[in-house]
Amino acid sequence: MREFLERAVAAVGDDGRLPLGGMVDWEVFPFDRDGLRVRPLVEYADPEPDRRKPPEECKTCVALGRDDLVLHTGERLAVIRPARTSLPFVANIVSRTHEVLDDLDDDGHVELGRLIGRTYGALRALDGVGNVHVNKWENGTGHLSVTLLARPLGVLQLRGSNLPVWADMLPNVPQDEYDARADVVRAALA
Ligand SMILES: [Zn+2]
């Protein structure tokens, strides 16, 4: 929608950038206001390029072939985890084949809802987890992924929608600790 972009560009300041929003002042925002600048909004594409990359280039398809990363296999969907994470736990509810959410039929929607609830419960029950956040992305390759991020108990600055930004900067958790939690989640989803 070009009008959307044009209205946004009309709102930029003398430096050609949008002003910082109110989120910068949230106590959970990871960055200080000083020195922070918004990137200029310049890109526009209509029609958009296809979000779907070939399955050979898809890390979700690769992960589905690894027993250590698969936590549950359902009818049309599966639950997997990334090989490493900086959070107590991360789980991805993904389609078993290379498709996007738009491709799921009603049975797929029912399975997705059930798996979100069960996976949420499994992560929430882990020791040291304060809350679990649920997001729909496509992992950059056009493969359905509903990502559940477990926030460490008591670390309240990581609350909410900035959790994946914090996760990008935090060091990975010890691998043996993460693998042990995977066994607990796998058992809970069985
Ligand atoms: Zn894929």
XYZ file of C-alpha atoms and ligand atoms in Angstrom:
191
model
C 0.000 0.000 0.000
C 1.992 2.932 -1.298
C -0.235 5.520 0.442
C 0.727 3.966 3.769
C 4.413 4.460 3.033
C 3.849 7.982 1.684
C 2.021 9.005 4.860
C 4.855 7.569 6.937
C 7.492 9.372 4.893
C 5.539 12.644 5.302
C 5.923 12.249 9.072
C 9.729 12.135 9.113
C 11.799 14.863 10.742
C 14.597 17.004 9.263
C 16.950 14.020 9.420
C 14.646 11.973 7.160
C 13.780 9.573 9.962
C 10.655 8.913 12.004
C 10.825 10.075 15.626
C 11.333 7.407 18.281
C 8.085 5.953 19.619
C 6.886 5.548 23.178
C 8.264 2.007 23.361
C 11.737 3.483 23.922
C 10.597 4.583 27.373
C 9.252 1.155 28.367
C 11.215 -0.326 31.251
C 11.504 -3.568 29.225
C 12.987 -1.846 26.139
C 16.549 -3.151 25.672
C 18.226 0.057 24.466
C 18.869 3.543 25.854
C 17.215 6.409 24.016
C 20.530 8.277 23.569
C 22.035 7.589 20.149
C 19.135 5.450 18.952
C 17.974 6.317 15.418
C 15.114 4.930 13.300
C 16.129 3.520 9.918
C 14.729 5.472 6.958
C 11.641 3.817 5.405
C 12.558 3.452 1.750
C 11.637 0.019 0.453
C 8.396 -0.697 -1.368
C 7.440 -3.805 -3.371
C 4.069 -4.605 -4.917
C 3.741 -7.398 -5.784
C 5.912 -8.646 -2.945
C 8.561 -11.284 -3.630
C 7.483 -14.841 -2.793
C 8.101 -15.560 0.914
C 8.586 -19.230 0.110
C 12.182 -20.289 -0.393
C 12.926 -23.778 -1.752
C 12.766 -26.530 0.943
C 16.471 -27.274 0.328
C 17.279 -23.832 1.758
C 14.930 -24.222 4.729
C 16.422 -24.761 8.188
C 13.032 -25.847 9.506
C 12.914 -28.670 6.930
C 16.446 -29.659 8.000
C 15.487 -29.612 11.690
C 12.478 -31.859 11.004
C 14.967 -34.531 9.936
C 16.886 -34.411 13.233
C 15.565 -36.599 16.060
C 17.349 -34.494 18.700
C 15.455 -31.379 17.563
C 11.994 -32.928 17.078
C 9.902 -32.845 20.261
C 6.563 -34.097 18.917
C 5.144 -35.302 15.615
C 1.435 -34.811 14.964
C -0.865 -35.277 11.961
C 0.053 -32.247 9.933
C 2.216 -30.347 12.420
C 5.250 -31.050 14.546
C 7.014 -29.373 17.475
C 10.742 -28.768 17.123
C 13.379 -26.673 18.886
C 16.380 -24.693 17.664
C 19.767 -26.386 18.203
C 20.856 -23.633 20.607
C 19.130 -20.817 22.467
C 19.887 -18.032 24.909
C 16.519 -18.501 26.663
C 15.449 -21.254 29.094
C 13.595 -22.853 26.190
C 12.332 -22.154 22.668
C 9.879 -24.388 20.785
C 8.548 -24.042 17.242
C 5.215 -25.517 16.169
C 5.803 -26.105 12.461
C 4.095 -27.775 9.540
C 5.584 -31.195 8.726
C 5.846 -30.157 5.077
C 7.161 -26.907 3.646
C 4.038 -24.695 3.758
C 2.731 -21.494 5.329
C -0.195 -20.878 7.678
C -2.311 -19.810 4.682
C -2.141 -23.431 3.459
C -3.672 -25.027 6.580
C -7.279 -26.228 6.404
C -9.670 -26.279 9.347
C -8.307 -29.568 10.696
C -4.856 -27.970 10.581
C -6.157 -24.959 12.508
C -7.626 -27.249 15.174
C -4.330 -29.129 15.493
C -2.429 -25.839 15.671
C -4.631 -24.543 18.473
C -4.282 -27.750 20.453
C -0.502 -27.815 20.014
C -0.139 -24.164 21.035
C -1.996 -24.920 24.247
C -0.085 -28.110 25.014
C 3.340 -26.706 24.138
C 2.626 -23.560 26.145
C 1.745 -25.744 29.122
C 4.866 -27.894 28.705
C 7.183 -24.855 28.623
C 5.333 -23.053 31.401
C 5.832 -26.098 33.650
C 9.634 -26.104 33.232
C 11.691 -25.074 36.260
C 12.914 -21.512 36.027
C 10.345 -20.220 33.529
C 8.447 -17.038 34.427
C 6.208 -16.798 31.350
C 5.932 -18.055 27.758
C 5.279 -15.809 24.745
C 3.672 -17.066 21.510
C 4.505 -15.637 18.053
C 3.822 -16.585 14.418
C 6.756 -16.204 12.033
C 7.963 -18.133 9.018
C 11.673 -18.440 9.811
C 12.578 -16.434 6.708
C 11.958 -19.348 4.373
C 8.172 -19.556 4.105
C 7.748 -22.456 6.527
C 4.978 -22.056 9.095
C 6.445 -21.582 12.543
C 4.594 -20.600 15.696
C 7.429 -19.801 18.054
C 7.087 -20.109 21.816
C 9.711 -18.271 23.843
C 10.198 -19.080 27.536
C 11.260 -16.128 29.681
C 13.572 -16.837 32.619
C 11.801 -16.610 35.980
C 12.407 -13.352 37.803
C 14.150 -11.567 34.932
C 11.344 -9.079 34.470
C 13.232 -6.794 32.073
C 12.793 -9.530 29.448
C 8.972 -9.372 29.656
C 6.855 -8.980 26.548
C 7.390 -8.217 22.894
C 11.079 -7.311 23.255
C 11.985 -10.812 24.439
C 13.292 -11.941 21.003
C 15.461 -8.809 20.835
C 16.988 -9.595 24.214
C 17.371 -13.237 23.148
C 19.446 -12.145 20.168
C 21.988 -10.493 22.481
C 22.102 -12.867 25.472
C 24.670 -15.694 25.644
C 23.439 -19.216 24.904
C 22.347 -21.308 27.874
C 24.582 -24.332 28.659
C 23.832 -27.020 26.072
C 23.405 -29.883 28.575
C 20.874 -27.806 30.506
C 18.924 -27.030 27.321
C 19.026 -30.656 26.132
C 17.738 -31.872 29.506
C 14.777 -29.477 29.281
C 14.079 -30.801 25.761
C 13.640 -34.297 27.223
C 11.120 -32.929 29.730
C 9.162 -31.105 27.012
C 9.230 -34.156 24.716
C 7.804 -36.307 27.519
C 5.113 -33.720 28.287
C 4.011 -33.669 24.636
C 3.947 -37.468 24.257
Zn 10.701 -25.815 5.131
